[in-house]
Amino acid sequence: MSVHEEKTWEDGYIDGYQSVRGPHAVFAAPVVPLMPLEKTPYEAGYERGRDDAAKRRD
């Protein structure tokens, strides 16, 4: 069992976003998309959050 299996997509998105923008970043998480079969919901959310934070321009 993966350590991320019990965490949600939203948990992953928040952690991924804050890994780029910092722990006090303000954002709205998007609607949960369809999950890729090869990733846990947490892993997919983390990747999406990290990518969204990297694309954001202040």
PDB file of N, CA and C in Angstrom:
ATOM      1  N   MET A   1       0.843  -1.187   0.000  1.00  0.00           N
ATOM      2  CA  MET A   1       0.000   0.000   0.000  1.00  0.00           C
ATOM      3  C   MET A   1       0.887   1.249   0.000  1.00  0.00           C
ATOM      4  N   SER A   2       0.569   2.165  -0.867  1.00  0.00           N
ATOM      5  CA  SER A   2       1.311   3.424  -0.961  1.00  0.00           C
ATOM      6  C   SER A   2       0.975   4.330   0.221  1.00  0.00           C
ATOM      7  N   VAL A   3       1.931   5.143   0.637  1.00  0.00           N
ATOM      8  CA  VAL A   3       1.682   6.085   1.734  1.00  0.00           C
ATOM      9  C   VAL A   3       0.670   7.148   1.333  1.00  0.00           C
ATOM     10  N   HIS A   4       0.421   7.302   0.039  1.00  0.00           N
ATOM     11  CA  HIS A   4      -0.500   8.322  -0.442  1.00  0.00           C
ATOM     12  C   HIS A   4      -1.914   7.801  -0.697  1.00  0.00           C
ATOM     13  N   GLU A   5      -2.148   6.512  -0.516  1.00  0.00           N
ATOM     14  CA  GLU A   5      -3.441   5.943  -0.864  1.00  0.00           C
ATOM     15  C   GLU A   5      -4.592   6.494  -0.049  1.00  0.00           C
ATOM     16  N   GLU A   6      -4.367   6.923   1.159  1.00  0.00           N
ATOM     17  CA  GLU A   6      -5.453   7.419   1.992  1.00  0.00           C
ATOM     18  C   GLU A   6      -5.666   8.925   1.844  1.00  0.00           C
ATOM     19  N   LYS A   7      -4.783   9.604   1.146  1.00  0.00           N
ATOM     20  CA  LYS A   7      -4.940  11.038   0.932  1.00  0.00           C
ATOM     21  C   LYS A   7      -5.754  11.280  -0.329  1.00  0.00           C
ATOM     22  N   THR A   8      -6.460  12.396  -0.358  1.00  0.00           N
ATOM     23  CA  THR A   8      -7.344  12.704  -1.478  1.00  0.00           C
ATOM     24  C   THR A   8      -6.622  13.481  -2.579  1.00  0.00           C
ATOM     25  N   TRP A   9      -7.321  13.639  -3.703  1.00  0.00           N
ATOM     26  CA  TRP A   9      -6.811  14.450  -4.808  1.00  0.00           C
ATOM     27  C   TRP A   9      -6.601  15.882  -4.328  1.00  0.00           C
ATOM     28  N   GLU A  10      -7.554  16.387  -3.550  1.00  0.00           N
ATOM     29  CA  GLU A  10      -7.454  17.757  -3.041  1.00  0.00           C
ATOM     30  C   GLU A  10      -6.235  17.925  -2.136  1.00  0.00           C
ATOM     31  N   ASP A  11      -5.952  16.928  -1.290  1.00  0.00           N
ATOM     32  CA  ASP A  11      -4.751  16.968  -0.443  1.00  0.00           C
ATOM     33  C   ASP A  11      -3.498  17.067  -1.305  1.00  0.00           C
ATOM     34  N   GLY A  12      -3.457  16.260  -2.355  1.00  0.00           N
ATOM     35  CA  GLY A  12      -2.310  16.280  -3.263  1.00  0.00           C
ATOM     36  C   GLY A  12      -2.176  17.609  -3.980  1.00  0.00           C
ATOM     37  N   TYR A  13      -3.309  18.163  -4.433  1.00  0.00           N
ATOM     38  CA  TYR A  13      -3.275  19.443  -5.138  1.00  0.00           C
ATOM     39  C   TYR A  13      -2.712  20.539  -4.236  1.00  0.00           C
ATOM     40  N   ILE A  14      -3.202  20.598  -3.023  1.00  0.00           N
ATOM     41  CA  ILE A  14      -2.729  21.611  -2.068  1.00  0.00           C
ATOM     42  C   ILE A  14      -1.237  21.446  -1.813  1.00  0.00           C
ATOM     43  N   ASP A  15      -0.803  20.219  -1.543  1.00  0.00           N
ATOM     44  CA  ASP A  15       0.620  19.981  -1.275  1.00  0.00           C
ATOM     45  C   ASP A  15       1.482  20.308  -2.486  1.00  0.00           C
ATOM     46  N   GLY A  16       1.031  19.929  -3.679  1.00  0.00           N
ATOM     47  CA  GLY A  16       1.789  20.220  -4.897  1.00  0.00           C
ATOM     48  C   GLY A  16       1.880  21.708  -5.168  1.00  0.00           C
ATOM     49  N   TYR A  17       0.768  22.412  -5.015  1.00  0.00           N
ATOM     50  CA  TYR A  17       0.743  23.857  -5.250  1.00  0.00           C
ATOM     51  C   TYR A  17       1.664  24.570  -4.263  1.00  0.00           C
ATOM     52  N   GLN A  18       1.547  24.200  -3.013  1.00  0.00           N
ATOM     53  CA  GLN A  18       2.368  24.858  -1.991  1.00  0.00           C
ATOM     54  C   GLN A  18       3.832  24.463  -2.082  1.00  0.00           C
ATOM     55  N   SER A  19       4.154  23.346  -2.720  1.00  0.00           N
ATOM     56  CA  SER A  19       5.559  22.969  -2.894  1.00  0.00           C
ATOM     57  C   SER A  19       6.276  23.957  -3.813  1.00  0.00           C
ATOM     58  N   VAL A  20       5.520  24.630  -4.682  1.00  0.00           N
ATOM     59  CA  VAL A  20       6.086  25.618  -5.607  1.00  0.00           C
ATOM     60  C   VAL A  20       5.919  27.034  -5.069  1.00  0.00           C
ATOM     61  N   ARG A  21       4.722  27.364  -4.573  1.00  0.00           N
ATOM     62  CA  ARG A  21       4.386  28.743  -4.199  1.00  0.00           C
ATOM     63  C   ARG A  21       4.564  29.063  -2.721  1.00  0.00           C
ATOM     64  N   GLY A  22       4.803  28.064  -1.890  1.00  0.00           N
ATOM     65  CA  GLY A  22       4.989  28.303  -0.468  1.00  0.00           C
ATOM     66  C   GLY A  22       3.753  27.938   0.337  1.00  0.00           C
ATOM     67  N   PRO A  23       3.925  27.759   1.645  1.00  0.00           N
ATOM     68  CA  PRO A  23       2.835  27.264   2.489  1.00  0.00           C
ATOM     69  C   PRO A  23       1.673  28.232   2.685  1.00  0.00           C
ATOM     70  N   HIS A  24       1.850  29.484   2.351  1.00  0.00           N
ATOM     71  CA  HIS A  24       0.784  30.465   2.552  1.00  0.00           C
ATOM     72  C   HIS A  24       0.132  30.897   1.235  1.00  0.00           C
ATOM     73  N   ALA A  25       0.373  30.126   0.173  1.00  0.00           N
ATOM     74  CA  ALA A  25      -0.196  30.450  -1.141  1.00  0.00           C
ATOM     75  C   ALA A  25      -1.720  30.381  -1.094  1.00  0.00           C
ATOM     76  N   VAL A  26      -2.354  31.323  -1.775  1.00  0.00           N
ATOM     77  CA  VAL A  26      -3.813  31.380  -1.844  1.00  0.00           C
ATOM     78  C   VAL A  26      -4.235  30.957  -3.247  1.00  0.00           C
ATOM     79  N   PHE A  27      -5.179  30.051  -3.320  1.00  0.00           N
ATOM     80  CA  PHE A  27      -5.635  29.535  -4.599  1.00  0.00           C
ATOM     81  C   PHE A  27      -6.960  28.824  -4.417  1.00  0.00           C
ATOM     82  N   ALA A  28      -7.612  28.540  -5.515  1.00  0.00           N
ATOM     83  CA  ALA A  28      -8.832  27.735  -5.506  1.00  0.00           C
ATOM     84  C   ALA A  28      -8.537  26.457  -6.282  1.00  0.00           C
ATOM     85  N   ALA A  29      -8.736  25.328  -5.654  1.00  0.00           N
ATOM     86  CA  ALA A  29      -8.492  24.053  -6.324  1.00  0.00           C
ATOM     87  C   ALA A  29      -9.578  23.817  -7.367  1.00  0.00           C
ATOM     88  N   PRO A  30      -9.189  23.331  -8.538  1.00  0.00           N
ATOM     89  CA  PRO A  30     -10.186  23.057  -9.579  1.00  0.00           C
ATOM     90  C   PRO A  30     -11.013  21.811  -9.248  1.00  0.00           C
ATOM     91  N   VAL A  31     -12.007  21.558 -10.062  1.00  0.00           N
ATOM     92  CA  VAL A  31     -12.828  20.362  -9.924  1.00  0.00           C
ATOM     93  C   VAL A  31     -11.953  19.137 -10.161  1.00  0.00           C
ATOM     94  N   VAL A  32     -12.188  18.101  -9.411  1.00  0.00           N
ATOM     95  CA  VAL A  32     -11.397  16.872  -9.528  1.00  0.00           C
ATOM     96  C   VAL A  32     -11.649  16.236 -10.892  1.00  0.00           C
ATOM     97  N   PRO A  33     -10.576  16.013 -11.658  1.00  0.00           N
ATOM     98  CA  PRO A  33     -10.725  15.395 -12.982  1.00  0.00           C
ATOM     99  C   PRO A  33     -10.784  13.867 -12.872  1.00  0.00           C
ATOM    100  N   LEU A  34     -10.915  13.199 -13.992  1.00  0.00           N
ATOM    101  CA  LEU A  34     -10.811  11.745 -14.014  1.00  0.00           C
ATOM    102  C   LEU A  34      -9.390  11.353 -13.613  1.00  0.00           C
ATOM    103  N   MET A  35      -9.265  10.276 -12.863  1.00  0.00           N
ATOM    104  CA  MET A  35      -7.959   9.849 -12.367  1.00  0.00           C
ATOM    105  C   MET A  35      -7.250   8.957 -13.377  1.00  0.00           C
ATOM    106  N   PRO A  36      -5.955   9.211 -13.586  1.00  0.00           N
ATOM    107  CA  PRO A  36      -5.174   8.275 -14.410  1.00  0.00           C
ATOM    108  C   PRO A  36      -5.030   6.951 -13.642  1.00  0.00           C
ATOM    109  N   LEU A  37      -5.069   5.843 -14.322  1.00  0.00           N
ATOM    110  CA  LEU A  37      -5.014   4.536 -13.665  1.00  0.00           C
ATOM    111  C   LEU A  37      -3.686   4.259 -12.978  1.00  0.00           C
ATOM    112  N   GLU A  38      -2.624   4.843 -13.472  1.00  0.00           N
ATOM    113  CA  GLU A  38      -1.294   4.524 -12.937  1.00  0.00           C
ATOM    114  C   GLU A  38      -0.913   5.363 -11.709  1.00  0.00           C
ATOM    115  N   LYS A  39      -1.781   6.256 -11.268  1.00  0.00           N
ATOM    116  CA  LYS A  39      -1.472   7.131 -10.131  1.00  0.00           C
ATOM    117  C   LYS A  39      -2.567   7.062  -9.081  1.00  0.00           C
ATOM    118  N   THR A  40      -2.176   7.316  -7.832  1.00  0.00           N
ATOM    119  CA  THR A  40      -3.185   7.452  -6.785  1.00  0.00           C
ATOM    120  C   THR A  40      -3.824   8.830  -6.946  1.00  0.00           C
ATOM    121  N   PRO A  41      -5.015   9.049  -6.364  1.00  0.00           N
ATOM    122  CA  PRO A  41      -5.610  10.383  -6.418  1.00  0.00           C
ATOM    123  C   PRO A  41      -4.666  11.455  -5.860  1.00  0.00           C
ATOM    124  N   TYR A  42      -3.961  11.151  -4.776  1.00  0.00           N
ATOM    125  CA  TYR A  42      -3.026  12.115  -4.202  1.00  0.00           C
ATOM    126  C   TYR A  42      -1.931  12.478  -5.199  1.00  0.00           C
ATOM    127  N   GLU A  43      -1.329  11.472  -5.823  1.00  0.00           N
ATOM    128  CA  GLU A  43      -0.243  11.720  -6.777  1.00  0.00           C
ATOM    129  C   GLU A  43      -0.717  12.563  -7.959  1.00  0.00           C
ATOM    130  N   ALA A  44      -1.903  12.254  -8.468  1.00  0.00           N
ATOM    131  CA  ALA A  44      -2.447  13.025  -9.588  1.00  0.00           C
ATOM    132  C   ALA A  44      -2.734  14.464  -9.167  1.00  0.00           C
ATOM    133  N   GLY A  45      -3.282  14.649  -7.972  1.00  0.00           N
ATOM    134  CA  GLY A  45      -3.556  15.994  -7.462  1.00  0.00           C
ATOM    135  C   GLY A  45      -2.282  16.781  -7.230  1.00  0.00           C
ATOM    136  N   TYR A  46      -1.266  16.124  -6.677  1.00  0.00           N
ATOM    137  CA  TYR A  46       0.019  16.785  -6.418  1.00  0.00           C
ATOM    138  C   TYR A  46       0.624  17.293  -7.732  1.00  0.00           C
ATOM    139  N   GLU A  47       0.632  16.427  -8.722  1.00  0.00           N
ATOM    140  CA  GLU A  47       1.201  16.811 -10.022  1.00  0.00           C
ATOM    141  C   GLU A  47       0.445  17.994 -10.636  1.00  0.00           C
ATOM    142  N   ARG A  48      -0.876  17.961 -10.578  1.00  0.00           N
ATOM    143  CA  ARG A  48      -1.695  19.051 -11.135  1.00  0.00           C
ATOM    144  C   ARG A  48      -1.469  20.346 -10.367  1.00  0.00           C
ATOM    145  N   GLY A  49      -1.422  20.264  -9.035  1.00  0.00           N
ATOM    146  CA  GLY A  49      -1.190  21.463  -8.230  1.00  0.00           C
ATOM    147  C   GLY A  49       0.171  22.076  -8.497  1.00  0.00           C
ATOM    148  N   ARG A  50       1.188  21.234  -8.584  1.00  0.00           N
ATOM    149  CA  ARG A  50       2.551  21.710  -8.873  1.00  0.00           C
ATOM    150  C   ARG A  50       2.603  22.379 -10.238  1.00  0.00           C
ATOM    151  N   ASP A  51       1.980  21.747 -11.235  1.00  0.00           N
ATOM    152  CA  ASP A  51       1.981  22.309 -12.592  1.00  0.00           C
ATOM    153  C   ASP A  51       1.215  23.633 -12.654  1.00  0.00           C
ATOM    154  N   ASP A  52       0.053  23.702 -11.984  1.00  0.00           N
ATOM    155  CA  ASP A  52      -0.727  24.942 -11.972  1.00  0.00           C
ATOM    156  C   ASP A  52       0.043  26.075 -11.303  1.00  0.00           C
ATOM    157  N   ALA A  53       0.732  25.771 -10.206  1.00  0.00           N
ATOM    158  CA  ALA A  53       1.501  26.797  -9.501  1.00  0.00           C
ATOM    159  C   ALA A  53       2.660  27.290 -10.366  1.00  0.00           C
ATOM    160  N   ALA A  54       3.295  26.394 -11.080  1.00  0.00           N
ATOM    161  CA  ALA A  54       4.429  26.777 -11.939  1.00  0.00           C
ATOM    162  C   ALA A  54       3.982  27.655 -13.105  1.00  0.00           C
ATOM    163  N   LYS A  55       2.749  27.454 -13.586  1.00  0.00           N
ATOM    164  CA  LYS A  55       2.227  28.228 -14.715  1.00  0.00           C
ATOM    165  C   LYS A  55       1.723  29.613 -14.290  1.00  0.00           C
ATOM    166  N   ARG A  56       1.375  29.748 -13.021  1.00  0.00           N
ATOM    167  CA  ARG A  56       0.761  30.989 -12.549  1.00  0.00           C
ATOM    168  C   ARG A  56       1.747  32.158 -12.616  1.00  0.00           C
ATOM    169  N   ARG A  57       1.247  33.266 -13.072  1.00  0.00           N
ATOM    170  CA  ARG A  57       2.053  34.490 -13.112  1.00  0.00           C
ATOM    171  C   ARG A  57       1.413  35.494 -12.175  1.00  0.00           C
ATOM    172  N   ASP A  58       2.217  36.075 -11.316  1.00  0.00           N
ATOM    173  CA  ASP A  58       1.697  37.082 -10.357  1.00  0.00           C
ATOM    174  C   ASP A  58       1.812  38.465 -10.909  1.00  0.00           C
TER     175      ASP A  58
END
